[in-house]
Amino acid sequence: MSKDHFTAYVESYVSRFQIEPRFDCLVTRAAHGMGKWRVETARGEVYEAEFLVVAAGENGVPFVPEVDGMEGFGGVTLHSSGYRNGEEFKGKDVLVVGCGNSGMEIGLDLCNHGARASIVVRGPQKCMQFHVVTRGMVHLGMQMLKYVKMKYVDSIVASMASFYYRDLPKYGIHRPALQGPFTHKSTTGKTPVIDVGTVDRIRSGQIQVVPGIERVLKGTNEVEFADGTTRRFHAILFATGYRSSANSWLEVN
């Protein structure tokens, strides 16, 4: 879903149900007592209600993994939540850590803005496995799931993806062999990567695929990878997801 579609949905929802959302309002505490929920915000506001719905999901706080030597990296470090576009990285070498949809799309955007992007798709111990599909494949699968069992839909979609992206293993990108994209999502929570052009840039060599990070060489811009090679980067962008923040403010007896 594009941001424009999402914004239009939210605006129509507000209009239809006549609600008054509060934006940029950080909840600092929510506790139940005396038959009501009391919700406090960073603005000093207090709300009371009989019921409380927590729909914060798992994407609350940006997560950045620990990397040996990262504190001494001489370039820019940034989580994907703070990424706007690749304009500021034009002509620079940028390492994107993370091979989900965010990481792949950031890599493409960097490339479109003239940056030299590399994407980490492997952990330090073994190759990560994830499905790569097109939007058309996802749409077809979603329509089929209304009438056909998931295992059959997975078989069809996985076969299509396997044919279309049959050359990805040579770039270090491997798909799970035992589960199709929909079953893999339902059992592990890992969403397939929806390719919007990144794979073509990888195939052309405009985006490099690199092994997992072993360490950052102290006091430099040099990154050492799991295979022993080193490369110099101007920036490292972490597309490494989020963690839930609810446990820091929600008090449940």
Coordinates of C-alpha atoms in Angstrom, one line a residue:
M1 CA 0.0 0.0 0.0
S2 CA 1.4 3.4 -0.9
K3 CA 1.5 6.3 1.6
D4 CA -1.1 8.2 -0.5
H5 CA -3.6 5.3 -0.3
F6 CA -3.0 4.9 3.4
T7 CA -3.4 8.6 4.1
A8 CA -6.7 8.6 2.1
Y9 CA -7.9 5.6 4.1
V10 CA -7.1 7.3 7.5
E11 CA -8.8 10.5 6.4
S12 CA -12.0 8.7 5.2
Y13 CA -12.0 6.7 8.5
V14 CA -11.8 9.9 10.6
S15 CA -14.6 11.5 8.5
R16 CA -16.9 8.5 8.6
F17 CA -16.7 7.7 12.3
Q18 CA -16.3 11.3 13.4
I19 CA -13.2 10.6 15.6
E20 CA -10.5 13.1 16.7
P21 CA -7.1 11.4 16.5
R22 CA -4.2 12.9 18.4
F23 CA -1.0 12.8 16.4
D24 CA 2.6 13.0 17.7
C25 CA 1.2 12.1 21.2
L26 CA 3.5 9.8 23.1
V27 CA 1.8 7.6 25.7
T28 CA 4.1 7.3 28.8
R29 CA 1.8 5.3 31.1
A30 CA -1.5 3.3 30.9
A31 CA -2.8 1.7 34.1
H32 CA -6.2 0.3 35.3
G33 CA -7.7 1.2 38.6
M34 CA -11.1 2.1 40.1
G35 CA -12.8 0.6 37.2
K36 CA -11.2 2.8 34.6
W37 CA -8.1 3.0 32.5
R38 CA -5.9 6.1 33.1
V39 CA -3.7 7.0 30.1
E40 CA -0.9 9.6 30.5
T41 CA 1.0 11.3 27.7
A42 CA 4.3 13.1 27.4
R43 CA 2.4 16.3 26.9
G44 CA 1.0 16.0 30.4
E45 CA -2.5 15.0 29.1
V46 CA -4.5 12.5 31.0
Y47 CA -7.3 10.4 29.5
E48 CA -9.7 8.1 31.3
A49 CA -11.8 5.4 29.7
E50 CA -13.7 2.2 30.5
F51 CA -11.9 0.3 27.8
L52 CA -8.4 0.6 26.3
V53 CA -7.5 -0.8 22.9
V54 CA -3.7 -1.2 22.4
A55 CA -3.1 -1.4 18.6
A56 CA 0.6 -0.5 18.7
G57 CA 1.7 -3.6 17.0
E58 CA 5.3 -4.9 17.1
N59 CA 6.8 -1.9 15.4
G60 CA 7.3 0.5 18.3
V61 CA 11.0 1.1 18.9
P62 CA 13.7 0.9 16.1
F63 CA 16.0 -2.0 16.6
V64 CA 19.7 -1.8 15.9
P65 CA 21.8 -5.0 16.5
E66 CA 25.1 -4.8 18.3
V67 CA 28.0 -4.8 15.9
D68 CA 31.6 -5.1 17.2
G69 CA 33.4 -1.8 16.7
M70 CA 30.3 0.2 15.5
E71 CA 30.8 2.9 18.2
G72 CA 34.1 3.8 16.4
F73 CA 32.7 3.9 12.9
G74 CA 33.8 7.1 11.2
G75 CA 30.8 7.6 8.9
V76 CA 27.1 8.1 9.2
T77 CA 24.9 5.5 11.0
L78 CA 21.1 5.6 10.6
H79 CA 18.1 3.4 11.3
S80 CA 15.6 3.0 8.4
S81 CA 13.0 4.9 10.5
G82 CA 15.1 8.0 10.1
Y83 CA 15.7 7.5 6.3
R84 CA 14.0 10.0 4.0
N85 CA 15.6 9.5 0.6
G86 CA 18.9 8.9 -1.1
E87 CA 19.7 12.4 -2.2
E88 CA 22.1 13.1 0.7
F89 CA 24.0 9.9 -0.2
K90 CA 24.6 10.7 -3.8
G91 CA 28.0 9.5 -4.9
K92 CA 28.7 7.7 -1.6
D93 CA 29.2 4.1 -0.6
V94 CA 26.4 3.0 1.6
L95 CA 25.9 -0.3 3.4
V96 CA 22.3 -1.4 4.0
V97 CA 22.0 -4.0 6.8
G98 CA 18.7 -5.9 6.4
C99 CA 17.1 -7.8 3.6
G100 CA 13.4 -7.3 4.3
N101 CA 11.2 -5.0 2.2
S102 CA 12.6 -1.9 3.9
G103 CA 16.2 -2.8 3.2
M104 CA 15.5 -3.8 -0.4
E105 CA 13.5 -0.7 -1.2
I106 CA 16.1 1.6 0.5
G107 CA 18.8 -0.1 -1.6
L108 CA 16.8 0.7 -4.7
D109 CA 16.2 4.3 -3.7
L110 CA 19.9 4.8 -2.9
C111 CA 20.8 3.5 -6.3
N112 CA 18.2 5.7 -8.0
H113 CA 19.8 8.7 -6.3
G114 CA 23.3 7.9 -7.5
A115 CA 24.6 6.2 -4.4
R116 CA 26.7 3.0 -4.5
A117 CA 24.6 0.6 -2.4
S118 CA 25.5 -2.7 -0.9
I119 CA 23.0 -4.9 1.0
V120 CA 23.7 -7.4 3.7
V121 CA 21.5 -10.5 3.1
R122 CA 23.4 -13.0 5.1
G123 CA 24.1 -13.5 8.8
P124 CA 27.6 -14.1 10.1
Q125 CA 27.0 -17.9 10.5
K126 CA 24.8 -19.0 7.6
C127 CA 22.8 -17.8 4.7
M128 CA 19.5 -16.2 5.4
Q129 CA 16.5 -17.6 3.6
F130 CA 13.5 -15.5 2.4
H131 CA 11.0 -15.5 -0.4
V132 CA 11.2 -12.9 -3.2
V133 CA 8.0 -12.4 -5.1
T134 CA 6.4 -9.7 -7.4
R135 CA 3.3 -7.8 -6.4
G136 CA 1.4 -9.7 -9.1
M137 CA 2.3 -13.0 -7.5
V138 CA 1.1 -11.8 -4.1
H139 CA -2.1 -10.5 -5.6
L140 CA -2.7 -13.8 -7.4
G141 CA -2.0 -15.7 -4.2
M142 CA -4.4 -13.6 -2.1
Q143 CA -7.2 -14.1 -4.6
M144 CA -6.6 -17.8 -4.8
L145 CA -6.5 -18.2 -1.0
K146 CA -10.3 -17.3 -1.0
Y147 CA -11.0 -20.6 -2.7
V148 CA -7.9 -22.9 -2.5
K149 CA -6.0 -24.3 0.4
M150 CA -2.8 -22.5 1.3
K151 CA -0.5 -25.4 0.5
Y152 CA -1.7 -25.4 -3.1
V153 CA -1.5 -21.7 -3.4
D154 CA 2.1 -21.8 -2.0
S155 CA 3.0 -24.5 -4.5
I156 CA 1.8 -22.3 -7.5
V157 CA 3.3 -19.0 -6.3
A158 CA 6.6 -20.6 -5.2
S159 CA 6.9 -22.3 -8.6
M160 CA 6.4 -18.9 -10.4
A161 CA 8.9 -17.2 -8.1
S162 CA 11.4 -20.0 -8.5
F163 CA 11.3 -19.6 -12.3
Y164 CA 11.3 -15.8 -12.4
Y165 CA 14.0 -15.5 -9.7
R166 CA 15.9 -18.7 -10.5
D167 CA 19.3 -16.9 -10.7
L168 CA 19.1 -15.4 -7.2
P169 CA 21.2 -18.1 -5.4
K170 CA 24.3 -17.0 -7.2
Y171 CA 23.9 -13.6 -5.6
G172 CA 23.6 -15.2 -2.1
I173 CA 19.8 -14.9 -2.0
H174 CA 18.1 -18.3 -1.2
R175 CA 14.4 -19.1 -0.6
P176 CA 13.1 -21.5 2.1
A177 CA 12.9 -24.9 0.5
L178 CA 10.3 -26.4 2.8
Q179 CA 7.7 -23.7 3.0
G180 CA 6.0 -21.5 0.4
P181 CA 5.7 -17.7 1.0
F182 CA 2.3 -17.7 2.6
T183 CA 3.0 -20.7 4.9
H184 CA 6.3 -19.2 5.8
K185 CA 4.6 -15.9 6.7
S186 CA 2.0 -17.6 8.8
T187 CA 4.4 -19.8 10.8
T188 CA 7.4 -17.5 11.2
G189 CA 5.9 -14.0 10.8
K190 CA 8.4 -13.2 8.1
T191 CA 6.9 -11.3 5.2
P192 CA 8.1 -12.2 1.6
V193 CA 10.2 -9.5 -0.1
I194 CA 8.0 -7.8 -2.7
D195 CA 10.4 -6.9 -5.5
V196 CA 9.8 -3.5 -6.9
G197 CA 13.0 -3.3 -9.0
T198 CA 15.8 -4.1 -6.6
V199 CA 16.5 -7.5 -8.1
D200 CA 17.2 -6.0 -11.5
R201 CA 19.7 -3.7 -10.0
I202 CA 21.4 -6.6 -8.2
R203 CA 21.5 -8.5 -11.5
S204 CA 23.1 -5.5 -13.3
G205 CA 25.7 -5.1 -10.5
Q206 CA 24.5 -1.6 -9.5
I207 CA 23.6 -3.0 -6.1
Q208 CA 26.0 -5.4 -4.4
V209 CA 25.1 -8.3 -2.2
V210 CA 27.5 -8.8 0.7
P211 CA 28.0 -11.3 3.5
G212 CA 27.1 -10.6 7.1
I213 CA 29.1 -8.0 9.1
E214 CA 31.8 -9.4 11.3
R215 CA 33.1 -6.1 12.8
V216 CA 33.9 -2.5 12.1
L217 CA 37.6 -1.9 12.2
K218 CA 38.2 0.4 15.1
G219 CA 38.3 4.2 14.4
T220 CA 37.8 3.7 10.6
N221 CA 35.1 3.5 8.0
E222 CA 36.2 0.0 7.2
V223 CA 33.8 -2.9 7.6
E224 CA 35.0 -6.5 7.8
F225 CA 32.6 -9.1 6.5
A226 CA 32.1 -12.8 7.5
D227 CA 34.2 -14.0 4.5
G228 CA 37.2 -11.9 5.7
T229 CA 36.9 -9.2 3.1
T230 CA 36.9 -5.5 4.1
R231 CA 35.3 -2.5 2.4
R232 CA 35.1 1.2 3.1
F233 CA 31.7 2.9 3.5
H234 CA 30.5 6.5 4.0
A235 CA 27.3 5.3 5.8
I236 CA 25.7 2.3 7.3
L237 CA 21.8 2.1 7.3
F238 CA 20.1 -0.4 9.5
A239 CA 16.9 -1.8 8.0
T240 CA 16.7 -4.2 11.0
G241 CA 13.1 -3.7 12.1
Y242 CA 11.5 -2.7 15.4
R243 CA 10.5 -4.1 18.8
S244 CA 7.3 -3.6 20.7
S245 CA 7.3 -0.6 23.1
A246 CA 4.1 -1.5 24.9
N247 CA 5.8 -3.2 27.8
S248 CA 7.5 0.1 28.7
W249 CA 4.3 2.0 29.4
L250 CA 1.4 -0.5 29.7
E251 CA 0.8 -1.7 33.3
V252 CA -1.2 -4.9 33.5
N253 CA -2.0 -6.4 36.9

